[in-house]
Coordinates of C-alpha atoms in Angstrom, one line a residue:
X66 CA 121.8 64.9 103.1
X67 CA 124.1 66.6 100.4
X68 CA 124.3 70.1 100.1
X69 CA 123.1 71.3 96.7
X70 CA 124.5 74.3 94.6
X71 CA 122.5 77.1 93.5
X72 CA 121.8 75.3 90.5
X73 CA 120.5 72.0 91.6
X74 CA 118.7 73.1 94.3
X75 CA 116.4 75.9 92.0
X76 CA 116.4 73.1 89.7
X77 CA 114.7 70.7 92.5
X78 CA 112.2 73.7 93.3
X79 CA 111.5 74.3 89.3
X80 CA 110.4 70.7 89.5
X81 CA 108.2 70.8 92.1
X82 CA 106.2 73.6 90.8
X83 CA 105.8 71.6 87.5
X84 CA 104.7 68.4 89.3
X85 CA 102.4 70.9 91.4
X86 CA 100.4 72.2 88.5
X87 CA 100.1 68.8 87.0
X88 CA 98.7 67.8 90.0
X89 CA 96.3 70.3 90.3
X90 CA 94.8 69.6 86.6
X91 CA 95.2 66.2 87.1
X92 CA 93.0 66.0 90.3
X93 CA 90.7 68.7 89.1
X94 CA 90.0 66.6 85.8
X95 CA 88.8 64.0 88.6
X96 CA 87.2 66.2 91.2
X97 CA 89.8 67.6 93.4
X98 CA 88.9 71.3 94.2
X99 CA 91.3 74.4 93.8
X100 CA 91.2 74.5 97.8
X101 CA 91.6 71.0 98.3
X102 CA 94.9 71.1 95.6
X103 CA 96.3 73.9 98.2
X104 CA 96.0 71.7 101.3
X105 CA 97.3 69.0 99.3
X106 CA 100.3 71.2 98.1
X107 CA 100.4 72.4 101.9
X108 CA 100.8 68.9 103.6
X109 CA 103.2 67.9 100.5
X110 CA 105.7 71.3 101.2
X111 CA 105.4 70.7 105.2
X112 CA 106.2 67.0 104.5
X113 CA 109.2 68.2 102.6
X114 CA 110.3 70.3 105.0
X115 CA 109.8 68.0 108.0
X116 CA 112.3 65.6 106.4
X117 CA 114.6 67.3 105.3
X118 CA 114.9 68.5 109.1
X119 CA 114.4 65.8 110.8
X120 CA 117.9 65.4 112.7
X121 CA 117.0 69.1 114.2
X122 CA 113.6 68.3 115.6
X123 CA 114.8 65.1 117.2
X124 CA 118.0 67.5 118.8
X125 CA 116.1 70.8 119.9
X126 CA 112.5 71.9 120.0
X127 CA 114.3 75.2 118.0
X128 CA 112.6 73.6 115.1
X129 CA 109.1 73.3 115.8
X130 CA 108.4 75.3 113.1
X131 CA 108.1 71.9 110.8
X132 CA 105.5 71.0 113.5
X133 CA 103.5 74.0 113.3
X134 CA 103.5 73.6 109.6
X135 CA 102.7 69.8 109.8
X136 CA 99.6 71.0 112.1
X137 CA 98.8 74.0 110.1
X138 CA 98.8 71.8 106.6
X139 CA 96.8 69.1 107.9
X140 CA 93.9 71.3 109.7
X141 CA 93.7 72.7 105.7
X142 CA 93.0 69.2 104.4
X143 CA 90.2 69.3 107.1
X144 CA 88.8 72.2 106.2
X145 CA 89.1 71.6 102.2
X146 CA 87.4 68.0 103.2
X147 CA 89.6 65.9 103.1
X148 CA 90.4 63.2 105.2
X149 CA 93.5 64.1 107.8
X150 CA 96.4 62.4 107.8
X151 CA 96.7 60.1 110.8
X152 CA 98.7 61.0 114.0
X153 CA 99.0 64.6 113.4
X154 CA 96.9 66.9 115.2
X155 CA 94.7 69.0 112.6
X156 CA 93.7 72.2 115.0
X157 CA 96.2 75.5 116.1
X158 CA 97.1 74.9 119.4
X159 CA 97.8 71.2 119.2
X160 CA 101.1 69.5 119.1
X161 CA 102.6 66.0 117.8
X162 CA 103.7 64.4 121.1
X163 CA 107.6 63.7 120.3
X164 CA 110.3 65.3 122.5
X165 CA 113.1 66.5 121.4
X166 CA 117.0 65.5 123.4
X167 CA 117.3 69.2 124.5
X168 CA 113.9 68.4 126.5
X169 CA 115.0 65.1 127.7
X170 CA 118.1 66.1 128.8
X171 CA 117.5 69.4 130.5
X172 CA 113.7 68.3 131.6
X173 CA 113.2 64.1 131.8
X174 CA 116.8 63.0 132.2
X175 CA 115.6 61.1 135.5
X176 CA 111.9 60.2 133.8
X177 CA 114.0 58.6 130.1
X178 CA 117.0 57.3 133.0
X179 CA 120.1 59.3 131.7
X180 CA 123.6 58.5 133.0
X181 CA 125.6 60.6 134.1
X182 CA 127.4 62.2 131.3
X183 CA 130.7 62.9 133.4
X184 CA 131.3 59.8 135.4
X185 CA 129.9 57.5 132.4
X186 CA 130.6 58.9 129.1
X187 CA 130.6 55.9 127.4
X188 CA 127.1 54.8 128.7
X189 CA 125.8 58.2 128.1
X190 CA 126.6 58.3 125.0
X191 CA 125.1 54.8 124.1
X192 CA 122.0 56.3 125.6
X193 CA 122.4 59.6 123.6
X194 CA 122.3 57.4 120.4
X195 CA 119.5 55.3 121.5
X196 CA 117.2 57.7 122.4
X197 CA 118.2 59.9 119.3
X198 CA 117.4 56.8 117.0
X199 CA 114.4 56.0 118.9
X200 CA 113.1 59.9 118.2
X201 CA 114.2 59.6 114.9
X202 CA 112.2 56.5 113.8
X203 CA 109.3 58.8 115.7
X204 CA 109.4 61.5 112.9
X205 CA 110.3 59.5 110.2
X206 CA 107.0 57.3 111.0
X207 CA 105.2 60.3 110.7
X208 CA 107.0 61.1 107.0
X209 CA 105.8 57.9 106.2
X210 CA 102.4 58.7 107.2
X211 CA 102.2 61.3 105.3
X212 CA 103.8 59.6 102.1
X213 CA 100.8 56.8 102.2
X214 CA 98.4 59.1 102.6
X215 CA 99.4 60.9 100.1
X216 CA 99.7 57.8 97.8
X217 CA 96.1 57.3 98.7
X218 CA 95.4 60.5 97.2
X219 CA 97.1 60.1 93.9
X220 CA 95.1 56.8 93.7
X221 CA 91.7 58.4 94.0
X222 CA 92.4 61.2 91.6
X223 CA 95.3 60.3 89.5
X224 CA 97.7 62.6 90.7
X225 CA 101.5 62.1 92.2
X226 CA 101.4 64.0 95.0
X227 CA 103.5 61.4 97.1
X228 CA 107.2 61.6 96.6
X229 CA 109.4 59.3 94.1
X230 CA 112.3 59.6 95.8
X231 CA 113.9 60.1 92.0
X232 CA 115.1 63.2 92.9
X233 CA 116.9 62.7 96.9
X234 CA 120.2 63.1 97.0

């Protein structure tokens, strides 16, 4: 992921207010609600964020404020009546079931079958990258949830709620 100037990166936030008020009289022209445009904007923003930080939820449960968010944002489509997006739980309280390699190591290491780091650093560290790619196809499953569903969305109402991808760097 680049790191953007000033610039870009209030340019790439100026953006996504536009497309967010397009999409909110867009939808409303074909019967989304004011509330349901929120948790729509919601579940979009966490879905953002999520990705963006994907490499430090699969390292440390220090970021599970991308989870919260994910939870929080979904139990709004629920309560706007929407459908929820699959895999993610939609009430406080509940959690997405992925660990996190702080976890594994310092929790599961005998449960996930960890070498030993200092008499086999090279098989460690094959595991390390295994299990890292393994919890990063995890979250990034999830993005992809959350992209289709959102597609499904801006197919029923004529929004664009799901990202292009036009503006990843």
């Amino acid at each position: 992921m680049a790191i953007l100037d000033k610039d870009a990166y209030w340019g790439k936030m100026m953006y996504a207010e536009k497309r967010n008020e397009e999409n909110r009289e867009k939808g409303a022209e074909n019967g989304l609600t004011d509330e349901q445009a929120d948790a729509l904007e919601s579940i979009s923003r966490a879905r953002h964020n999520m990705h963006t930080n994907i490499d430090s939820l699969v390292r440390s449960s220090e970021s599970r404020n991308c989870e919260r968010d994910l939870i929080r944002a979904n139990a709004k489509l629920r309560e706007a009546g929407l459908p929820t997006v699959p895999s993610i739980p939609s009430y406080e309280g509940d959690y997405i079931d992925i660990d996190d390699l702080d976890f594994i190591i310092y929790e599961l290491a005998e449960e996930y079958n960890m070498p030993d780091r200092d008499e086999e650093e090279e098989k460690w560290q094959e595991w390390y990258d295994r299990m890292y790619g393994r919890l990063y196809d995890k979250w990034e499953a999830i993005n992809d949830k959350i992209e289709n569903y959102l597609g499904e969305i801006d197919e029923k109402y004529g929004t664009s709620y799901r990202p292009t991808g036009a503006t990843r760097i």
